[in-house]
Short mmCIF file of C-alpha atoms and ligand atoms in Angstrom, two decimals:
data_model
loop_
_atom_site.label_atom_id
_atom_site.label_comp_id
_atom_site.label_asym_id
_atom_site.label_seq_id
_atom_site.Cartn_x
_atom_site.Cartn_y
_atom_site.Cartn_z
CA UNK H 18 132.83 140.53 103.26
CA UNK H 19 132.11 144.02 104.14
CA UNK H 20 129.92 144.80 107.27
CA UNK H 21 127.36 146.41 105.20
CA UNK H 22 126.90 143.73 102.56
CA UNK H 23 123.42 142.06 101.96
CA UNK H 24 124.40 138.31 103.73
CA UNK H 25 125.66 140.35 106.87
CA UNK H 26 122.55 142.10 107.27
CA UNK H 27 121.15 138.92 107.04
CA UNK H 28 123.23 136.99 109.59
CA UNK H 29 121.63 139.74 111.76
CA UNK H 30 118.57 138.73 111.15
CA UNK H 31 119.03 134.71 112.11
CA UNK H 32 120.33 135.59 115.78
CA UNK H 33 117.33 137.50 115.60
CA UNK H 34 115.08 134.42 114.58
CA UNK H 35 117.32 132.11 117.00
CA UNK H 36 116.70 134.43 119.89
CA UNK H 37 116.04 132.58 122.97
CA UNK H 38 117.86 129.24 121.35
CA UNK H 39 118.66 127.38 124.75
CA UNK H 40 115.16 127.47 125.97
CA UNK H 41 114.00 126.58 122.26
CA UNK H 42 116.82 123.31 121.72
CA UNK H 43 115.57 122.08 125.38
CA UNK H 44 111.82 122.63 123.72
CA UNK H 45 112.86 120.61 120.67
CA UNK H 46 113.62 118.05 122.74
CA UNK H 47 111.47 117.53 125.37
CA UNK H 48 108.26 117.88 122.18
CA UNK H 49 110.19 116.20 119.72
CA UNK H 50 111.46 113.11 120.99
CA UNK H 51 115.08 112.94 120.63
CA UNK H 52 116.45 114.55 117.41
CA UNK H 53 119.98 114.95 119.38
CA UNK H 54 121.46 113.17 116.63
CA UNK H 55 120.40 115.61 114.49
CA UNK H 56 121.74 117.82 116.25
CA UNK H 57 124.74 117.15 117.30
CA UNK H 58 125.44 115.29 113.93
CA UNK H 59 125.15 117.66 110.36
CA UNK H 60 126.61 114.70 109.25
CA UNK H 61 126.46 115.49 105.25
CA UNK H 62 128.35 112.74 103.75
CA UNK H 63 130.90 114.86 103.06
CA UNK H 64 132.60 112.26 100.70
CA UNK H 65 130.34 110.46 99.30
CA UNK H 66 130.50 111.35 95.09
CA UNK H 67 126.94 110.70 93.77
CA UNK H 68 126.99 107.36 91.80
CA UNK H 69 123.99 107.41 90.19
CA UNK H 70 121.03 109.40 90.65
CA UNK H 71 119.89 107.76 93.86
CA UNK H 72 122.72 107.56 96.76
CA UNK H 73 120.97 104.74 99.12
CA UNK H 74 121.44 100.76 97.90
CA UNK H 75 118.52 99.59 96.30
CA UNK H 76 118.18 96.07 97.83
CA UNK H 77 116.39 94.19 94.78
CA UNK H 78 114.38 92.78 97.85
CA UNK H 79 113.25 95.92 98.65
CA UNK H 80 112.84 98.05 95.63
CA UNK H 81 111.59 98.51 92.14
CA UNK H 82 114.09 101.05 90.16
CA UNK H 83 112.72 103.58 87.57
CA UNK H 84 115.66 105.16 86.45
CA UNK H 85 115.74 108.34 88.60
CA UNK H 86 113.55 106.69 91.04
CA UNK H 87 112.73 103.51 92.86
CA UNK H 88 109.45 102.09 94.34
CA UNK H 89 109.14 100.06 97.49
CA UNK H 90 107.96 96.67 97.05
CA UNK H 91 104.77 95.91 98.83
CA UNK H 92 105.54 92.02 99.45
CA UNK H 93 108.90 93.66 101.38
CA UNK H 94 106.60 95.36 104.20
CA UNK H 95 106.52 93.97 107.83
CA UNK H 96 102.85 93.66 109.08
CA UNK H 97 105.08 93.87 112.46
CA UNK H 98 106.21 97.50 112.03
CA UNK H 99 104.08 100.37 111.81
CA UNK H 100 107.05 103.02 110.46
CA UNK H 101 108.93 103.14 106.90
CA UNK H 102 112.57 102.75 107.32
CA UNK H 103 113.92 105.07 105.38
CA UNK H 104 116.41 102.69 103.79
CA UNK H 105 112.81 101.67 102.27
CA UNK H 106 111.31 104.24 101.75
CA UNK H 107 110.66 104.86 97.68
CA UNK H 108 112.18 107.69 96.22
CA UNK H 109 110.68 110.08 93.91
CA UNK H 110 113.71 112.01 91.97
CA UNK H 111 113.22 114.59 88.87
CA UNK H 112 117.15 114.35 88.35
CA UNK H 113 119.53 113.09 90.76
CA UNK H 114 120.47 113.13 94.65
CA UNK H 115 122.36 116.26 95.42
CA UNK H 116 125.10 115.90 98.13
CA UNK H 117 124.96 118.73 100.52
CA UNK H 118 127.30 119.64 103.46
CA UNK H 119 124.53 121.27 106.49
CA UNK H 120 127.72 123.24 107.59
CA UNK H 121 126.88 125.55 104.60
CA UNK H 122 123.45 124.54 103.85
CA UNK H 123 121.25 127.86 103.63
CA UNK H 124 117.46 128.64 104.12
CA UNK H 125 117.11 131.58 101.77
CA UNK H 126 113.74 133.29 102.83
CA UNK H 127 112.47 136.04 100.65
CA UNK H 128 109.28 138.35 99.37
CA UNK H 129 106.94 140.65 99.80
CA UNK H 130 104.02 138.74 101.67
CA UNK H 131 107.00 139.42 104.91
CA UNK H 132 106.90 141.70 107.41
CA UNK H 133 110.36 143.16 106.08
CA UNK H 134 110.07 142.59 102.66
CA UNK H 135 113.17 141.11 101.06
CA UNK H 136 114.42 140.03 97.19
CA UNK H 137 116.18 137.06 96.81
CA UNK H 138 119.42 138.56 96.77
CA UNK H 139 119.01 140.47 99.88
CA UNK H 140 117.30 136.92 101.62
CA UNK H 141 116.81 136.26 105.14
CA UNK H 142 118.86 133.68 106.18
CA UNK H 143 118.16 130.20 108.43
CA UNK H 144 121.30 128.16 108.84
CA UNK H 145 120.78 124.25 109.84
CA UNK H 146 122.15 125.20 113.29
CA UNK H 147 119.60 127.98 113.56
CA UNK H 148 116.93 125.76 112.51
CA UNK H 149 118.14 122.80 115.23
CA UNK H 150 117.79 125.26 117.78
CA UNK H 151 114.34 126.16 117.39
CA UNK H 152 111.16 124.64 118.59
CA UNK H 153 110.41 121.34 116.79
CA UNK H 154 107.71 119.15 116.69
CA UNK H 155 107.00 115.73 115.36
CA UNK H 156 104.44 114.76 112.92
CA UNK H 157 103.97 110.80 111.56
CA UNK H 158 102.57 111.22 107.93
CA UNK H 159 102.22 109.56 105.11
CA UNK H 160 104.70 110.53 101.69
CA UNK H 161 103.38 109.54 98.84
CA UNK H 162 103.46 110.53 95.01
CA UNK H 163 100.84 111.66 93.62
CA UNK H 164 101.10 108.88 90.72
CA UNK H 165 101.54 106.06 92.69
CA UNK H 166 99.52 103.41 91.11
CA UNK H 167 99.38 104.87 88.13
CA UNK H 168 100.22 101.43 86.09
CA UNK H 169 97.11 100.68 86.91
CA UNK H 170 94.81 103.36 84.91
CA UNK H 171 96.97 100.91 81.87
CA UNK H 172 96.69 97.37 83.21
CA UNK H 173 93.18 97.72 85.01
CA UNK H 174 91.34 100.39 82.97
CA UNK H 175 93.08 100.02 79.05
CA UNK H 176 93.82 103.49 79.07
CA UNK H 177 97.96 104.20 79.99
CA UNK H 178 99.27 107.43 80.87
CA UNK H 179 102.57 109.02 80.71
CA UNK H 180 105.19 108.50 83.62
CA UNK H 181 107.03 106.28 86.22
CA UNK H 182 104.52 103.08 86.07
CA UNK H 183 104.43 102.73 89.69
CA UNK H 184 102.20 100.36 91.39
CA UNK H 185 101.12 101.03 94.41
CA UNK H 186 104.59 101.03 96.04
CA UNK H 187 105.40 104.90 96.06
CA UNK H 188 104.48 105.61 99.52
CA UNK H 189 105.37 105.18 102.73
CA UNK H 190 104.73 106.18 106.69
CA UNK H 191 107.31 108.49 108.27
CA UNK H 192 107.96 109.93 111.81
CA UNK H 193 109.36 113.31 111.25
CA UNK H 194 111.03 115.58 113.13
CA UNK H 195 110.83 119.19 112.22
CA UNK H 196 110.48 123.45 112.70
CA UNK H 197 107.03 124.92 112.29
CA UNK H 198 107.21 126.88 109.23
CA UNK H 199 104.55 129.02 111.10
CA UNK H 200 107.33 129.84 113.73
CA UNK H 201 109.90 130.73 111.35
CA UNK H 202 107.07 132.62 109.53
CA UNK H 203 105.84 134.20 112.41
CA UNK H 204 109.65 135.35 113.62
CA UNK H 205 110.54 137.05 110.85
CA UNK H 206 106.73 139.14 110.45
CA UNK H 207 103.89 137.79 108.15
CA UNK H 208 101.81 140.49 106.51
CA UNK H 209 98.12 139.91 106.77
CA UNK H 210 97.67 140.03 103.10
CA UNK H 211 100.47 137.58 101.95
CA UNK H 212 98.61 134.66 99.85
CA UNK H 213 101.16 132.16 98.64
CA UNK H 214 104.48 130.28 99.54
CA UNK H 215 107.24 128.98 97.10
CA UNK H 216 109.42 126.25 98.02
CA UNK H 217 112.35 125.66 95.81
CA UNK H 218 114.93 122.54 95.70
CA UNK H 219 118.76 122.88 95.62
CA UNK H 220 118.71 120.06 93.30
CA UNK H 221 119.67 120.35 89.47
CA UNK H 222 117.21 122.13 87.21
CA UNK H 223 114.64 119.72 85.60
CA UNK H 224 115.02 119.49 81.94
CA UNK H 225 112.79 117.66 80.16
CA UNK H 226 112.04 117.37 76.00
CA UNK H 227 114.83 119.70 75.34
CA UNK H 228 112.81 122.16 77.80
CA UNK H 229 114.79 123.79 81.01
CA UNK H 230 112.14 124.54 83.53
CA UNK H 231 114.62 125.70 86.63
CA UNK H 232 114.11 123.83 90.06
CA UNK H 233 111.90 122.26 91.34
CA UNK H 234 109.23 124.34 92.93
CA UNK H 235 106.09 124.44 94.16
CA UNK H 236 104.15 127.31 95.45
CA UNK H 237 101.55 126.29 98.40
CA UNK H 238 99.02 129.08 99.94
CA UNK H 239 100.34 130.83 103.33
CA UNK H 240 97.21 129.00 104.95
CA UNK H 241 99.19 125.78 104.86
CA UNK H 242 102.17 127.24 105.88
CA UNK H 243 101.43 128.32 108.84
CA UNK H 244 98.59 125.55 109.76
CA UNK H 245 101.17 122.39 109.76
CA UNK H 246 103.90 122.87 107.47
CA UNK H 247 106.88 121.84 108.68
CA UNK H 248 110.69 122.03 107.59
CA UNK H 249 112.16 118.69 108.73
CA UNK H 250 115.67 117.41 109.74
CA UNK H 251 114.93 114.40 110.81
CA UNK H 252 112.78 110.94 109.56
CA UNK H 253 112.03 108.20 112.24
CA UNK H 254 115.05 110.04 114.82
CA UNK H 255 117.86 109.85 112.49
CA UNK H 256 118.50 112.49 110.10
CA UNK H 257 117.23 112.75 106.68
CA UNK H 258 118.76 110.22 104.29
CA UNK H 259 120.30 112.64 101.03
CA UNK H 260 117.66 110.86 98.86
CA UNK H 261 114.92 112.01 101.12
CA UNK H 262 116.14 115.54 101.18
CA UNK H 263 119.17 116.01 103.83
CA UNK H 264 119.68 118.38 105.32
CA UNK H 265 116.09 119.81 104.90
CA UNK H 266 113.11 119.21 103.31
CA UNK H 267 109.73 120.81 103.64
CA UNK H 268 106.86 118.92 104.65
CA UNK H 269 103.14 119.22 103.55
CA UNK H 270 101.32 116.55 106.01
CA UNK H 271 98.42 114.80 103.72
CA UNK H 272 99.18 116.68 100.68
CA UNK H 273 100.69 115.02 97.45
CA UNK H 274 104.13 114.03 97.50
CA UNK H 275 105.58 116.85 95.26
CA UNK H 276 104.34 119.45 97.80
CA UNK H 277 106.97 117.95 100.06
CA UNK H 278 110.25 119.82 98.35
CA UNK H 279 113.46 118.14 99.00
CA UNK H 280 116.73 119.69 99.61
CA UNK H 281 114.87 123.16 100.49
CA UNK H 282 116.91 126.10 99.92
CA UNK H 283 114.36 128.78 99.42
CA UNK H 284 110.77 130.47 100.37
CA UNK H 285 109.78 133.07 98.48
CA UNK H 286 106.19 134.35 100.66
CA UNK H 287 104.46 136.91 98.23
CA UNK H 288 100.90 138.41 98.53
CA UNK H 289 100.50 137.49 95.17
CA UNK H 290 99.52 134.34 93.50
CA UNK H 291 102.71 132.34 92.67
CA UNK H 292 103.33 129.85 89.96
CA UNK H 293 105.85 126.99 88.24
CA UNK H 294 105.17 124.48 86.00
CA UNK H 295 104.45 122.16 89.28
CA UNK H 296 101.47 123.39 89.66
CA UNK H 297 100.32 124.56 86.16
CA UNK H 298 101.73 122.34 84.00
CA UNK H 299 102.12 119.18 86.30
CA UNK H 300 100.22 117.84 89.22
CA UNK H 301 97.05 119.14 87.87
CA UNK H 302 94.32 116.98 86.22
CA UNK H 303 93.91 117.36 82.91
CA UNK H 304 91.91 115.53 79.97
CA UNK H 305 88.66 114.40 78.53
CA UNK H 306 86.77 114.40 81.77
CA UNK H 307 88.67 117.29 83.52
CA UNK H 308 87.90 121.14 82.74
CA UNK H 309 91.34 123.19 81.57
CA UNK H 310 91.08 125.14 84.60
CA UNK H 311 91.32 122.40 87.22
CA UNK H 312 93.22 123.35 90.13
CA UNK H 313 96.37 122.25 91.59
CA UNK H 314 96.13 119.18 93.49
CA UNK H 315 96.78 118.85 96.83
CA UNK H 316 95.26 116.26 99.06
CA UNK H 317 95.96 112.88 98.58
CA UNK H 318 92.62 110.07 97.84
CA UNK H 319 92.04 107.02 99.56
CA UNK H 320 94.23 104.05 98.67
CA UNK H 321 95.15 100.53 100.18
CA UNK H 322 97.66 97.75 99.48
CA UNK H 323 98.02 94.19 100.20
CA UNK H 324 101.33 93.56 101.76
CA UNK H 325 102.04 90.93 99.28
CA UNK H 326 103.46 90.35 95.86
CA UNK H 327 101.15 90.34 92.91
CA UNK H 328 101.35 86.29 92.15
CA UNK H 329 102.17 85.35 95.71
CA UNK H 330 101.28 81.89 96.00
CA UNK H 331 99.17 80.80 98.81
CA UNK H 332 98.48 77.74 100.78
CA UNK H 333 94.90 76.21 99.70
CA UNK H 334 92.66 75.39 102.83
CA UNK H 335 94.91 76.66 105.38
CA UNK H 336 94.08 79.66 106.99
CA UNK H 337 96.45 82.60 106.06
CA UNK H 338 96.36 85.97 107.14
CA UNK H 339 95.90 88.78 104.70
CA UNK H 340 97.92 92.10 105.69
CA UNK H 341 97.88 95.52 104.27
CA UNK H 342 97.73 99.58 104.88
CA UNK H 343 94.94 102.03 103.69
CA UNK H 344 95.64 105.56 103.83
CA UNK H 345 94.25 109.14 102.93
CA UNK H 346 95.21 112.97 103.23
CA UNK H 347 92.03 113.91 104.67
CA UNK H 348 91.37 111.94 107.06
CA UNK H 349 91.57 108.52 109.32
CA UNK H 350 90.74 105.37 107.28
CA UNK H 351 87.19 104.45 109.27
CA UNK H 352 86.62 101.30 107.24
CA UNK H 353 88.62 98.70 105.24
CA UNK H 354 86.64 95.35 103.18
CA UNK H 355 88.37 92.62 101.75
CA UNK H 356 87.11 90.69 99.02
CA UNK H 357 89.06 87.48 97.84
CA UNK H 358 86.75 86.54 95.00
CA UNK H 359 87.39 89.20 92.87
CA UNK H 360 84.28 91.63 94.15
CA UNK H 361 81.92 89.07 94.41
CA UNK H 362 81.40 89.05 98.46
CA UNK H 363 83.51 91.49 100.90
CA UNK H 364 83.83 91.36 104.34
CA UNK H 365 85.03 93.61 106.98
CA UNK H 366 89.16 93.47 107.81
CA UNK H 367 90.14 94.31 111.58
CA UNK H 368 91.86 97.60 111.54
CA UNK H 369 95.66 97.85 113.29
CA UNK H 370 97.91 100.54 114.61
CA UNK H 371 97.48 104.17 113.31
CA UNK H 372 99.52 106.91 114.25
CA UNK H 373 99.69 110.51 114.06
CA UNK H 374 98.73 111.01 110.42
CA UNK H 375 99.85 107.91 109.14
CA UNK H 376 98.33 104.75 107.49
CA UNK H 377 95.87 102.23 109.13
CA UNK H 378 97.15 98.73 109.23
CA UNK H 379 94.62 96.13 108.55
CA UNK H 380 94.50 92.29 108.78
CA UNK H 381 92.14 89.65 107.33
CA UNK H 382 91.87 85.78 107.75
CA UNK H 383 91.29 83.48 104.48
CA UNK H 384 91.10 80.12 104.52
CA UNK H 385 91.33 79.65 100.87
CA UNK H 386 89.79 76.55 99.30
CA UNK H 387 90.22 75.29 95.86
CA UNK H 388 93.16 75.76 93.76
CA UNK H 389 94.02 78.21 91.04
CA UNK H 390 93.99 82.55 90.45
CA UNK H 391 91.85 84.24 93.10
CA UNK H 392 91.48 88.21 92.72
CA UNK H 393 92.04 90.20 96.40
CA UNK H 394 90.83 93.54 96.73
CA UNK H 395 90.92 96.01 99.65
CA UNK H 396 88.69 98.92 99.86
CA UNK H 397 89.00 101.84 102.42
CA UNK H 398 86.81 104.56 103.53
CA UNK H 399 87.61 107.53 104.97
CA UNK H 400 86.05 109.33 108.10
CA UNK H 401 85.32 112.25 105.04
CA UNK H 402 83.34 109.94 103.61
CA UNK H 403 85.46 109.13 100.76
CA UNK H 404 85.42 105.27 99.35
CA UNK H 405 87.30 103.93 97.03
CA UNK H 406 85.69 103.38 93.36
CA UNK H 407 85.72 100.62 91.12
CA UNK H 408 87.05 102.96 88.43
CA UNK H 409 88.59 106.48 88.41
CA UNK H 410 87.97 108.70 85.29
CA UNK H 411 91.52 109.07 83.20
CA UNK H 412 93.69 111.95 83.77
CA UNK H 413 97.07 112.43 81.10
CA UNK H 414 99.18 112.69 84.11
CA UNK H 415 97.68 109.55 85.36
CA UNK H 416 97.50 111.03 89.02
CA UNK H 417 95.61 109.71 91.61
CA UNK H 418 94.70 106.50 91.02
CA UNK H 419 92.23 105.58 93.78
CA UNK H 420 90.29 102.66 92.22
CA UNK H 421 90.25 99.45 94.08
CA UNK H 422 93.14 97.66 92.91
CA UNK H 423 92.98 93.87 91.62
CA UNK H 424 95.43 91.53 93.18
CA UNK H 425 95.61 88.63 91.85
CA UNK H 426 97.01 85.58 93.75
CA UNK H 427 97.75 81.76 93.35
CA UNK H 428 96.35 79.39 95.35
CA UNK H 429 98.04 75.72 95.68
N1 MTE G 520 111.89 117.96 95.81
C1 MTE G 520 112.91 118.23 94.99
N2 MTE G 520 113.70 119.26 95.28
N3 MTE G 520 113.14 117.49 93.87
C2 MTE G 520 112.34 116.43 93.52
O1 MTE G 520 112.60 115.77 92.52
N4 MTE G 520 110.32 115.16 94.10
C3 MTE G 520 109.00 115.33 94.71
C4 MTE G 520 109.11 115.62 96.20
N5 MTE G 520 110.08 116.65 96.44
C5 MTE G 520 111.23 116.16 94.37
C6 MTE G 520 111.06 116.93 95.55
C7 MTE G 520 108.12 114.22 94.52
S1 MTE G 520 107.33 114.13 93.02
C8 MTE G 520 107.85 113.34 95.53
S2 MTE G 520 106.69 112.12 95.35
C9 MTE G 520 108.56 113.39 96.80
O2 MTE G 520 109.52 114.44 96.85
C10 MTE G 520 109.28 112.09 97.05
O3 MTE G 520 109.98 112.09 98.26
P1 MTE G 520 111.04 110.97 98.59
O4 MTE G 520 111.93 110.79 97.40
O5 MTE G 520 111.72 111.42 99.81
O6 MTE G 520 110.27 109.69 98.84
#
């Protein structure tokens, strides 16, 4: 490689952005917990040949497979641990797990919303070492796709839509450990009049009805990006499973799952409005009661789950302890009610452990009498104010769905 060539002039630029790296690795971990094994371990799995589109074992316990993904089953949850594992955690896949080594693993950072404008060729460059020697931070959030539940909007309100028929197991409660985008943004020079942020996946492009539409990308304004974005390395101390993203994903704290790119291995920061079908064509509501120009979503509604199987039988007159998790993007679940009659009478649960940003665990005693179907529900509000409706209006991408959700259960 010639001295003068563009990836030299970037390689410049990284010592530049890693300046002060001793002070900043004791920094990431004295704030960040102890991501050492991150650090000390890029352990890609350097062997591993993909077997199928997801890498991790899919415990029949534990999961739900949908082809290129796999849903976590609710009845699998311990009341008795606040975290996803993320040998449990679901995964969301538009083709396949890519297997990438972090010793060559490349943050590509580009446009001309930075300070020293750059095209893609010519890229700034953050190498996983770089990035593990920079200030990090942890955040517990919660990941979830934005159509989790959507089997529901069929089975509950007649009216199926398109996609993965999760129930309500695409989500989960993660510890990460990560750089703030905002430092890394910051470093290199922001201009003042940059607008948007593109985040693009190493993974195969999507392809879909005969249709190539690249990789998967999302573009997310620059005031996200440098309020809590984060580019994360590790999930719950360990680092990122390949499903989840290894060596790096991005992280969008309360925003819909897609927003979160896997396998990150570009920015592009522009002061111009950026697109991809992620946000035009997908991930948007659209239909009857939606107007064509809705905007892309981004925060996630207020949900809650039972941590139970649909069916589960339980013991008649014995008193048995209902468990779940309510969540939202916007803010702290304030207030979860239970009903076990089907919506008739509710009553308030006793709210658990939250942390960070993550979900509220909730608990409720029943002493069920008679025999025969009973219909649970859980219903969360949020200190925004948001409650979760009986119904939600139908969207074609069947995002979002927020209504209370019946669980029906047999009593014995
Ligand atoms: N990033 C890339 N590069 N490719 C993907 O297919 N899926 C997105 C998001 N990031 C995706 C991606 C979607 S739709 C979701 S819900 C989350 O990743 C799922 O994250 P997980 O698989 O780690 O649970």
């Amino acid at each position: 490689m010639s001295p003068d060539s563009p990836s030299s002039y970037a390689r410049r630029d990284v010592l530049r952005l890693g300046a002060g790296a001793a002070a900043a690795l004791v920094a990431a971990r004295a704030v960040g917990g102890s991501p050492a094994a991150a650090v000390t371990a890029p352990s890609a799995p350097a062997t591993a040949v993909p077997s199928g589109p997801i890498l991790k074992p899919l415990p029949t316990e534990w999961f739900t497979p949908f082809g290129t993904n796999a849903e976590m089953r609710w009845d699998s949850v311990d009341p008795r641990r606040y975290l996803t594992a993320p040998e449990r955690l679901f995964v969301r896949n538009h083709t396949s797990t890519p297997v990438i080594d972090a010793a060559t693993w490349e943050l590509r950072i580009h446009g001309d919303g930075l300070a020293d404008p750059r095209t893609a060729e010519r890229a700034h460059v953050l190498t996983y070492r770089d990035l593990l020697r920079l200030p990090a931070r942890t955040a517990t959030t919660v990941l979830e796709c934005t159509g989790n539940g959507r089997s529901f909007f069929a089975t509950q309100q007649g009216t199926p839509a398109s996609g993965t028929a999760w129930q309500l197991g695409a989500v989960g409660t993660v510890r990460w450990t990560g750089v703030p985008l905002s430092l890394v943004l910051r470093r290199l020079g922001l201009r003042r009049d940059a607008v948007d942020v593109q985040a693009t996946g190493l993974d195969a492009p999507y392809v879909s009805g005969g249709v190539d539409y690249g990789a998967v990308r999302r573009p997310f304004p620059v005031a996200k990006a440098v309020d809590d974005a984060l580019l994360v390395y590790a999930m719950n101390g360990r680092p990122l499973l390949p499903d989840h993203g290894f060596p790096v994903r991005l992280l969008l704290p309360g925003w819909i799952g897609i927003a979160s790119i896997k396998w990150l291995g570009e920015l592009e920061v522009s002061r111009s409005t950026l697109t991809s079908p992620w946000n035009t064509k997908w991930y948007r509501m659209t239909g009857p009661a939606y107007p064509a120009d809705a905007p892309p979503l981004t925060v996630t509604p207020v949900k809650s789950a039972f941590e139970l199987a649909r069916g589960a039988e339980i013991p008649a007159g014995r008193r048995t302890v209902l468990t779940g998790r309510s969540w939202s993007g916007a803010a702290p679940v304030r207030r979860v009610e239970v009903s076990t009659d089907g919506g008739e009478t509710w009553g308030a649960a006793r709210l658990g452990r939250r942390r960070g940003e993550g979900w509220t665990q909730w608990s409720y005693p029943w002493r069920p009498r008679g025999s025969g179907e009973h219909v649970l529900l859980a219903r969360a509000t949020d200190a925004a104010g948001r409650t979760q409706p009986d119904e939600v209006p139908f969207n074609d991408g069947g995002y979002f769905f927020s209504a209370v959700v019946r669980h029906p259960v047999a009593v014995a």
